GROMACS .gro file of C-alpha atoms in nm:
model
  374
    1MET     CA    1  -1.578  -1.335   1.186
    2ILE     CA    2  -1.476  -0.983   1.319
    3GLY     CA    3  -1.586  -0.928   1.770
    4GLY     CA    4  -1.497  -0.604   1.729
    5VAL     CA    5  -1.293  -0.341   1.664
    6PHE     CA    6  -1.151  -0.073   1.875
    7ILE     CA    7  -0.853   0.184   1.857
    8TYR     CA    8  -0.643   0.285   2.113
    9ASN     CA    9  -0.387   0.566   2.198
   10HIS     CA   10  -0.048   0.526   2.303
   11LYS     CA   11  -0.144   0.533   2.667
   12GLY     CA   12  -0.388   0.235   2.613
   13GLU     CA   13  -0.692   0.430   2.683
   14VAL     CA   14  -1.006   0.344   2.417
   15LEU     CA   15  -1.140   0.623   2.132
   16ILE     CA   16  -1.331   0.377   1.970
   17SER     CA   17  -1.533   0.064   2.067
   18ARG     CA   18  -1.790  -0.094   1.825
   19ILE     CA   19  -1.844  -0.446   1.879
   20TYR     CA   20  -2.035  -0.699   1.725
   21ARG     CA   21  -2.046  -1.069   1.904
   22ASP     CA   22  -2.210  -1.143   2.278
   23VAL     CA   23  -1.839  -1.297   2.306
   24ILE     CA   24  -1.639  -0.992   2.270
   25THR     CA   25  -1.655  -0.778   2.615
   26ARG     CA   26  -1.552  -0.577   2.809
   27PRO     CA   27  -1.260  -0.755   2.993
   28VAL     CA   28  -1.142  -0.878   2.637
   29VAL     CA   29  -1.087  -0.465   2.573
   30ASP     CA   30  -0.891  -0.442   2.872
   31ALA     CA   31  -0.691  -0.791   2.777
   32PHE     CA   32  -0.477  -0.583   2.455
   33ARG     CA   33  -0.386  -0.254   2.635
   34VAL     CA   34  -0.219  -0.500   2.954
   35HIS     CA   35  -0.085  -0.717   2.786
   36VAL     CA   36   0.058  -0.529   2.402
   37ILE     CA   37   0.037  -0.180   2.457
   38HIS     CA   38   0.170  -0.209   2.819
   39ALA     CA   39   0.439  -0.480   2.751
   40ARG     CA   40   0.825  -0.403   2.842
   41SER     CA   41   0.893  -0.612   2.549
   42ALA     CA   42   0.869  -0.462   2.219
   43VAL     CA   43   0.549  -0.659   1.997
   44ARG     CA   44   0.696  -0.811   1.672
   45SER     CA   45   0.365  -0.992   1.582
   46PRO     CA   46   0.062  -0.806   1.423
   47VAL     CA   47  -0.142  -1.115   1.543
   48THR     CA   48  -0.208  -1.184   1.918
   49ASN     CA   49  -0.374  -1.426   2.079
   50ILE     CA   50  -0.480  -1.412   2.459
   51ALA     CA   51  -0.747  -1.592   2.633
   52ARG     CA   52  -0.868  -1.794   2.290
   53THR     CA   53  -0.916  -1.468   2.149
   54SER     CA   54  -0.721  -1.343   1.817
   55TYR     CA   55  -0.631  -0.947   1.825
   56PHE     CA   56  -0.550  -0.816   1.456
   57HIS     CA   57  -0.352  -0.501   1.531
   58THR     CA   58  -0.227  -0.233   1.302
   59LYS     CA   59  -0.062   0.129   1.421
   60ARG     CA   60  -0.068   0.413   1.239
   61GLY     CA   61   0.150   0.684   1.401
   62ASN     CA   62   0.039   0.677   1.805
   63ILE     CA   63  -0.347   0.476   1.702
   64TRP     CA   64  -0.405   0.130   1.753
   65ILE     CA   65  -0.593   0.009   1.543
   66VAL     CA   66  -0.750  -0.330   1.664
   67ALA     CA   67  -0.979  -0.580   1.560
   68ALA     CA   68  -1.044  -0.897   1.753
   69THR     CA   69  -1.265  -1.225   1.698
   70ARG     CA   70  -1.261  -1.583   1.870
   71GLN     CA   71  -1.282  -1.771   1.526
   72ASN     CA   72  -1.055  -1.886   1.311
   73VAL     CA   73  -1.103  -1.616   1.043
   74ASN     CA   74  -0.850  -1.541   0.751
   75ALA     CA   75  -0.618  -1.317   0.910
   76ALA     CA   76  -0.542  -1.184   0.540
   77LEU     CA   77  -0.912  -1.126   0.485
   78VAL     CA   78  -0.905  -0.899   0.813
   79PHE     CA   79  -0.582  -0.707   0.783
   80GLU     CA   80  -0.727  -0.596   0.441
   81PHE     CA   81  -1.018  -0.467   0.628
   82LEU     CA   82  -0.757  -0.302   0.857
   83THR     CA   83  -0.617  -0.086   0.562
   84LYS     CA   84  -0.938   0.004   0.410
   85THR     CA   85  -1.046   0.114   0.719
   86VAL     CA   86  -0.776   0.339   0.743
   87GLU     CA   87  -0.768   0.432   0.418
   88ILE     CA   88  -1.164   0.521   0.438
   89LEU     CA   89  -1.083   0.686   0.775
   90GLU     CA   90  -0.791   0.922   0.531
   91SER     CA   91  -1.007   0.990   0.336
   92TYR     CA   92  -1.238   1.118   0.539
   93PHE     CA   93  -1.051   1.372   0.742
   94GLY     CA   94  -0.717   1.305   0.665
   95ARG     CA   95  -0.462   1.215   0.916
   96VAL     CA   96  -0.530   0.941   1.160
   97THR     CA   97  -0.446   1.113   1.506
   98GLU     CA   98  -0.553   1.062   1.853
   99GLU     CA   99  -0.706   1.458   1.843
  100SER     CA  100  -0.828   1.345   1.472
  101VAL     CA  101  -1.013   1.032   1.640
  102LYS     CA  102  -1.187   1.292   1.905
  103SER     CA  103  -1.305   1.529   1.715
  104ASN     CA  104  -1.454   1.285   1.437
  105PHE     CA  105  -1.610   0.947   1.697
  106VAL     CA  106  -1.954   0.977   1.537
  107LEU     CA  107  -1.838   1.019   1.197
  108ILE     CA  108  -1.633   0.683   1.271
  109TYR     CA  109  -1.901   0.509   1.486
  110GLU     CA  110  -2.155   0.578   1.154
  111LEU     CA  111  -1.897   0.441   0.926
  112LEU     CA  112  -1.781   0.136   1.116
  113ASP     CA  113  -2.204   0.029   1.081
  114GLU     CA  114  -2.139   0.097   0.734
  115VAL     CA  115  -1.884  -0.146   0.662
  116LEU     CA  116  -1.941  -0.423   0.924
  117ASP     CA  117  -2.253  -0.656   0.978
  118TYR     CA  118  -2.236  -0.856   1.225
  119GLY     CA  119  -1.846  -0.880   1.203
  120TYR     CA  120  -1.944  -0.930   0.834
  121PRO     CA  121  -1.693  -0.653   0.564
  122GLN     CA  122  -1.996  -0.465   0.323
  123LYS     CA  123  -1.878  -0.200   0.161
  124THR     CA  124  -1.521  -0.071   0.198
  125ASP     CA  125  -1.524   0.153  -0.142
  126THR     CA  126  -1.534   0.544   0.011
  127GLY     CA  127  -1.726   0.674  -0.294
  128ILE     CA  128  -1.981   0.490  -0.210
  129LEU     CA  129  -1.974   0.598   0.119
  130LYS     CA  130  -1.931   0.946   0.088
  131THR     CA  131  -2.278   0.935  -0.094
  132TYR     CA  132  -2.497   0.901   0.236
  133ILE     CA  133  -2.246   0.924   0.507
  134THR     CA  134  -2.100   1.265   0.479
  135GLN     CA  135  -1.942   1.529   0.704
  136ALA     CA  136  -2.175   1.826   0.619
  137GLY     CA  137  -2.469   1.910   0.789
  138ILE     CA  138  -2.798   1.685   0.809
  139ARG     CA  139  -3.101   1.760   0.530
  140THR     CA  140  -3.361   1.589   0.402
  141GLN     CA  141  -3.251   1.371   0.078
  142THR     CA  142  -3.494   1.398  -0.269
  143THR     CA  143  -3.654   1.116  -0.348
  144GLU     CA  144  -3.426   1.123  -0.690
  145GLU     CA  145  -3.132   1.086  -0.426
  146GLN     CA  146  -3.239   0.835  -0.309
  147LYS     CA  147  -3.293   0.651  -0.573
  148GLN     CA  148  -2.913   0.790  -0.708
  149ILE     CA  149  -2.796   0.575  -0.360
  150THR     CA  150  -2.971   0.269  -0.357
  151SER     CA  151  -2.891   0.236  -0.769
  152GLN     CA  152  -2.522   0.254  -0.675
  153VAL     CA  153  -2.493   0.059  -0.374
  154THR     CA  154  -2.701  -0.217  -0.537
  155GLY     CA  155  -2.596  -0.199  -0.849
  156GLN     CA  156  -2.422  -0.354  -1.106
  157ILE     CA  157  -2.150  -0.007  -1.130
  158GLY     CA  158  -2.142   0.015  -0.736
  159TRP     CA  159  -1.836   0.250  -0.750
  160ARG     CA  160  -1.941   0.514  -0.950
  161ARG     CA  161  -2.302   0.703  -0.929
  162GLU     CA  162  -2.491   0.862  -1.250
  163GLY     CA  163  -2.514   1.205  -1.359
  164ILE     CA  164  -2.103   1.311  -1.291
  165LYS     CA  165  -2.043   1.635  -1.490
  166TYR     CA  166  -1.673   1.836  -1.532
  167ARG     CA  167  -1.620   2.153  -1.733
  168ARG     CA  168  -1.280   1.942  -1.813
  169ASN     CA  169  -1.208   1.613  -1.847
  170GLU     CA  170  -0.889   1.458  -1.724
  171LEU     CA  171  -0.736   1.199  -1.571
  172PHE     CA  172  -0.409   1.102  -1.439
  173LEU     CA  173  -0.194   0.760  -1.417
  174ASP     CA  174   0.121   0.694  -1.177
  175VAL     CA  175   0.339   0.396  -1.154
  176LEU     CA  176   0.481   0.330  -0.815
  177GLU     CA  177   0.762   0.121  -0.791
  178SER     CA  178   0.946  -0.043  -0.516
  179VAL     CA  179   1.203  -0.292  -0.517
  180ASN     CA  180   1.344  -0.542  -0.300
  181LEU     CA  181   1.686  -0.711  -0.281
  182LEU     CA  182   1.838  -0.950  -0.106
  183MET     CA  183   2.266  -0.959  -0.147
  184SER     CA  184   2.518  -1.223   0.011
  185PRO     CA  185   2.844  -1.051   0.118
  186GLN     CA  186   3.014  -1.140  -0.135
  187GLY     CA  187   2.822  -0.926  -0.365
  188GLN     CA  188   2.587  -1.203  -0.502
  189VAL     CA  189   2.183  -1.134  -0.519
  190LEU     CA  190   1.991  -1.371  -0.359
  191SER     CA  191   1.642  -1.276  -0.444
  192ALA     CA  192   1.514  -0.975  -0.608
  193HIS     CA  193   1.158  -0.877  -0.674
  194VAL     CA  194   0.964  -0.548  -0.738
  195SER     CA  195   0.640  -0.473  -0.655
  196GLY     CA  196   0.409  -0.224  -0.805
  197ARG     CA  197   0.114   0.004  -0.818
  198VAL     CA  198  -0.061   0.170  -1.066
  199VAL     CA  199  -0.281   0.444  -0.911
  200MET     CA  200  -0.490   0.648  -1.101
  201LYS     CA  201  -0.702   0.979  -1.031
  202SER     CA  202  -0.989   1.052  -1.274
  203TYR     CA  203  -1.255   1.297  -1.328
  204LEU     CA  204  -1.402   1.208  -1.613
  205SER     CA  205  -1.785   1.351  -1.738
  206GLY     CA  206  -2.082   1.008  -1.764
  207MET     CA  207  -1.981   0.703  -1.723
  208PRO     CA  208  -1.670   0.696  -1.985
  209GLU     CA  209  -1.502   0.324  -2.095
  210CYS     CA  210  -1.127   0.378  -2.050
  211LYS     CA  211  -0.896   0.097  -2.215
  212PHE     CA  212  -0.494   0.068  -2.208
  213GLY     CA  213  -0.289  -0.237  -2.235
  214MET     CA  214   0.100  -0.329  -2.089
  215ASN     CA  215   0.395  -0.454  -2.292
  216ASP     CA  216   0.396  -0.698  -2.084
  217LYS     CA  217   0.594  -1.021  -2.232
  218ILE     CA  218   0.244  -1.212  -2.139
  219ILE     CA  219   0.147  -1.023  -2.439
  220MET     CA  220   0.412  -1.069  -2.681
  221ASP     CA  221   0.512  -1.403  -2.601
  222LYS     CA  222   0.346  -1.762  -2.633
  223GLN     CA  223   0.000  -1.698  -2.488
  224ALA     CA  224  -0.152  -1.561  -2.715
  225LYS     CA  225  -0.169  -1.846  -2.948
  226PRO     CA  226  -0.242  -1.879  -3.318
  227SER     CA  227  -0.482  -1.996  -3.486
  228SER     CA  228  -0.218  -2.205  -3.747
  229THR     CA  229   0.189  -2.316  -3.787
  230GLU     CA  230   0.217  -1.994  -4.065
  231ALA     CA  231   0.019  -1.741  -3.864
  232ALA     CA  232   0.319  -1.891  -3.556
  233ASN     CA  233   0.583  -1.741  -3.799
  234ILE     CA  234   0.461  -1.446  -3.896
  235GLU     CA  235   0.444  -1.400  -3.486
  236ASP     CA  236   0.748  -1.500  -3.466
  237GLN     CA  237   0.917  -1.232  -3.753
  238GLN     CA  238   0.676  -0.921  -3.607
  239PHE     CA  239   0.880  -1.036  -3.217
  240LYS     CA  240   1.193  -1.050  -3.389
  241LYS     CA  241   1.205  -0.781  -3.570
  242THR     CA  242   1.055  -0.512  -3.314
  243GLY     CA  243   1.237  -0.663  -3.054
  244ALA     CA  244   1.032  -0.687  -2.847
  245GLY     CA  245   1.106  -0.994  -2.638
  246LYS     CA  246   1.439  -0.738  -2.561
  247THR     CA  247   1.158  -0.478  -2.398
  248GLY     CA  248   0.831  -0.689  -2.260
  249ILE     CA  249   0.806  -0.762  -1.923
  250ALA     CA  250   0.717  -1.048  -1.727
  251ILE     CA  251   0.471  -1.013  -1.451
  252ASP     CA  252   0.441  -1.294  -1.247
  253ASP     CA  253   0.100  -1.191  -1.073
  254CYS     CA  254  -0.118  -0.925  -1.039
  255ASN     CA  255  -0.474  -0.753  -0.915
  256PHE     CA  256  -0.712  -0.542  -0.984
  257HIS     CA  257  -0.993  -0.283  -0.868
  258GLN     CA  258  -1.375  -0.470  -0.910
  259CYS     CA  259  -1.407  -0.179  -1.206
  260VAL     CA  260  -1.112  -0.377  -1.446
  261LYS     CA  261  -1.287  -0.576  -1.682
  262LEU     CA  262  -1.143  -0.957  -1.580
  263SER     CA  263  -1.266  -1.081  -1.930
  264LYS     CA  264  -1.097  -0.873  -2.128
  265PHE     CA  265  -0.758  -0.902  -1.999
  266GLU     CA  266  -0.793  -1.249  -1.990
  267THR     CA  267  -0.836  -1.217  -2.438
  268ASP     CA  268  -0.631  -0.908  -2.511
  269ARG     CA  269  -0.448  -0.822  -2.177
  270SER     CA  270  -0.625  -0.468  -2.191
  271ILE     CA  271  -0.737  -0.290  -1.950
  272SER     CA  272  -1.065  -0.170  -1.957
  273PHE     CA  273  -1.288  -0.030  -1.720
  274ILE     CA  274  -1.486   0.192  -1.573
  275PRO     CA  275  -1.326   0.452  -1.375
  276PRO     CA  276  -1.400   0.538  -0.977
  277ASP     CA  277  -1.446   0.913  -0.940
  278GLY     CA  278  -1.168   1.046  -0.801
  279GLU     CA  279  -0.807   0.919  -0.643
  280TYR     CA  280  -0.809   0.485  -0.619
  281GLU     CA  281  -0.531   0.167  -0.727
  282LEU     CA  282  -0.658   0.061  -1.040
  283MET     CA  283  -0.422  -0.240  -0.994
  284ARG     CA  284  -0.148  -0.439  -0.849
  285TYR     CA  285   0.174  -0.640  -0.955
  286ARG     CA  286   0.446  -0.834  -0.894
  287THR     CA  287   0.846  -0.974  -1.125
  288THR     CA  288   1.065  -1.139  -1.039
  289LYS     CA  289   1.255  -1.137  -1.398
  290ASP     CA  290   1.454  -0.902  -1.553
  291ILE     CA  291   1.508  -0.645  -1.255
  292SER     CA  292   1.787  -0.413  -1.362
  293LEU     CA  293   1.883  -0.286  -1.047
  294PRO     CA  294   1.881   0.118  -1.008
  295PHE     CA  295   2.183   0.101  -0.735
  296ARG     CA  296   2.496  -0.147  -0.627
  297VAL     CA  297   2.610  -0.079  -0.223
  298ILE     CA  298   2.938  -0.227  -0.148
  299PRO     CA  299   3.021  -0.235   0.175
  300LEU     CA  300   3.392  -0.278   0.354
  301VAL     CA  301   3.395  -0.301   0.753
  302ARG     CA  302   3.740  -0.413   0.916
  303GLU     CA  303   3.733  -0.371   1.325
  304SER     CA  304   4.072  -0.242   1.397
  305SER     CA  305   4.080  -0.267   1.758
  306ARG     CA  306   3.823  -0.415   2.035
  307THR     CA  307   3.617  -0.068   2.040
  308HIS     CA  308   3.707   0.099   1.748
  309LEU     CA  309   3.550  -0.031   1.350
  310GLU     CA  310   3.627   0.129   1.033
  311MET     CA  311   3.367   0.096   0.755
  312LYS     CA  312   3.381   0.194   0.369
  313VAL     CA  313   3.056   0.192   0.191
  314VAL     CA  314   3.058   0.229  -0.191
  315VAL     CA  315   2.764   0.315  -0.378
  316LYS     CA  316   2.726   0.296  -0.729
  317SER     CA  317   2.416   0.375  -0.979
  318LEU     CA  318   2.347   0.170  -1.265
  319PHE     CA  319   2.136   0.312  -1.479
  320GLN     CA  320   2.225   0.555  -1.785
  321SER     CA  321   2.394   0.856  -1.759
  322THR     CA  322   2.025   1.061  -1.893
  323ILE     CA  323   1.887   0.941  -1.564
  324VAL     CA  324   1.878   1.127  -1.285
  325ALA     CA  325   1.799   1.017  -0.950
  326GLN     CA  326   1.625   1.261  -0.651
  327LYS     CA  327   1.612   1.226  -0.278
  328VAL     CA  328   1.839   0.881  -0.240
  329GLU     CA  329   1.853   0.785   0.161
  330VAL     CA  330   2.107   0.495   0.233
  331HIS     CA  331   2.071   0.359   0.541
  332ILE     CA  332   2.362   0.192   0.785
  333PRO     CA  333   2.330   0.026   1.075
  334THR     CA  334   2.570   0.039   1.370
  335PRO     CA  335   2.631  -0.155   1.699
  336PRO     CA  336   2.460  -0.048   1.935
  337ASN     CA  337   2.684   0.093   2.160
  338THR     CA  338   2.832   0.305   1.956
  339SER     CA  339   3.013   0.630   2.177
  340GLY     CA  340   3.060   0.778   1.888
  341VAL     CA  341   3.156   0.839   1.478
  342HIS     CA  342   3.366   0.992   1.253
  343LEU     CA  343   3.186   1.035   0.869
  344THR     CA  344   3.358   1.138   0.543
  345CYS     CA  345   3.156   1.197   0.274
  346LEU     CA  346   3.283   1.283  -0.077
  347LYS     CA  347   2.937   1.311  -0.193
  348GLY     CA  348   2.618   1.421  -0.064
  349LYS     CA  349   2.554   1.488   0.333
  350SER     CA  350   2.622   1.228   0.624
  351LYS     CA  351   2.456   1.193   0.980
  352TYR     CA  352   2.419   0.977   1.291
  353LYS     CA  353   2.150   0.901   1.395
  354SER     CA  354   2.233   0.787   1.792
  355SER     CA  355   1.794   0.734   1.832
  356GLU     CA  356   1.805   0.509   1.500
  357ASN     CA  357   2.172   0.329   1.564
  358ALA     CA  358   2.236   0.422   1.201
  359ILE     CA  359   2.435   0.665   0.959
  360VAL     CA  360   2.180   0.808   0.699
  361TRP     CA  361   2.358   0.977   0.370
  362ARG     CA  362   2.118   1.185   0.172
  363PHE     CA  363   2.208   1.284  -0.165
  364LYS     CA  364   1.996   1.558  -0.318
  365ASP     CA  365   2.070   1.448  -0.713
  366LEU     CA  366   2.318   1.135  -0.769
  367HIS     CA  367   2.368   1.066  -1.150
  368ASN     CA  368   2.552   0.714  -1.271
  369THR     CA  369   2.862   0.748  -1.054
  370CYS     CA  370   3.003   0.610  -0.760
  371SER     CA  371   3.026   0.757  -0.425
  372VAL     CA  372   3.205   0.706  -0.157
  373LEU     CA  373   3.134   0.686   0.239
  374SER     CA  374   3.418   0.649   0.541
   0.00000   0.00000   0.00000
């Protein structure tokens, strides 16, 4: 599995070096700095092979987080581990920067010793790690506290410890969705899908069991097989009366946090779980059917001469008049050799950014209207 984990700054200096297997040596650490960080060409792939060593890397600001191995490992697993490592570090000391890494290097080494065992990922749950790796001073733990830690790490419900008490029980749920769209120059939609996340914050006492359902089409359609033909006819009549077929959501695939009881979801499509304490991601999902696009962008480009290019961009909102879109940004790419730009917009504010080779068009509030930029 993973032979070593390293953290570099933008100059290529090694801030953290944790080697788990002897096949990863100091020259392996230096090879990534020479061939990737100091390379003149742009880094296009998150996986780099140098001298029979594979480097899986991700970048956060001016920090490179790298996992090195000489085995044929599962790339998705390594990148998931790197992502979870960044989340763990952010939960302990906020944003991951060069200064924060240097200030917390002892804590980082403790975490790397716990999350990996001989290169194999072990415990990556922030709630479990914070029970015995803290930023407070060192103190002797009582026998009862040691039993609670052992029960949480090895018990059936490892993501939540016992004895949690709040004066006020609160539960927050946010649904975050991103629409990915590919459109032809003629305005035809070539591909579209929605990726969503359900993020929750729970501050509940004891060991509560939460349950909520979804209105996706998998529930309403033919998944729930009736026991007889008569029952099927009754379901079809109810389905037509309630109009559930219009409001249903066809979810293609989804994955859940380990706290969700999958058997309950497969039988009645309800999500039942004992929530972890604090903030966590409950589920992810993806859908590709019946996607209502919030906007439509119509570009018109005319090359009047060899050195002059005229562009007209129309942004048309497709949502209802009762809905208002906030903080909308449209990035319009320009040729790399652009020397000057003259902008005219009817709504919003536009600005040319030479560092990004793009025109940024911002709207504070966008109603159900049509806006033009030329």
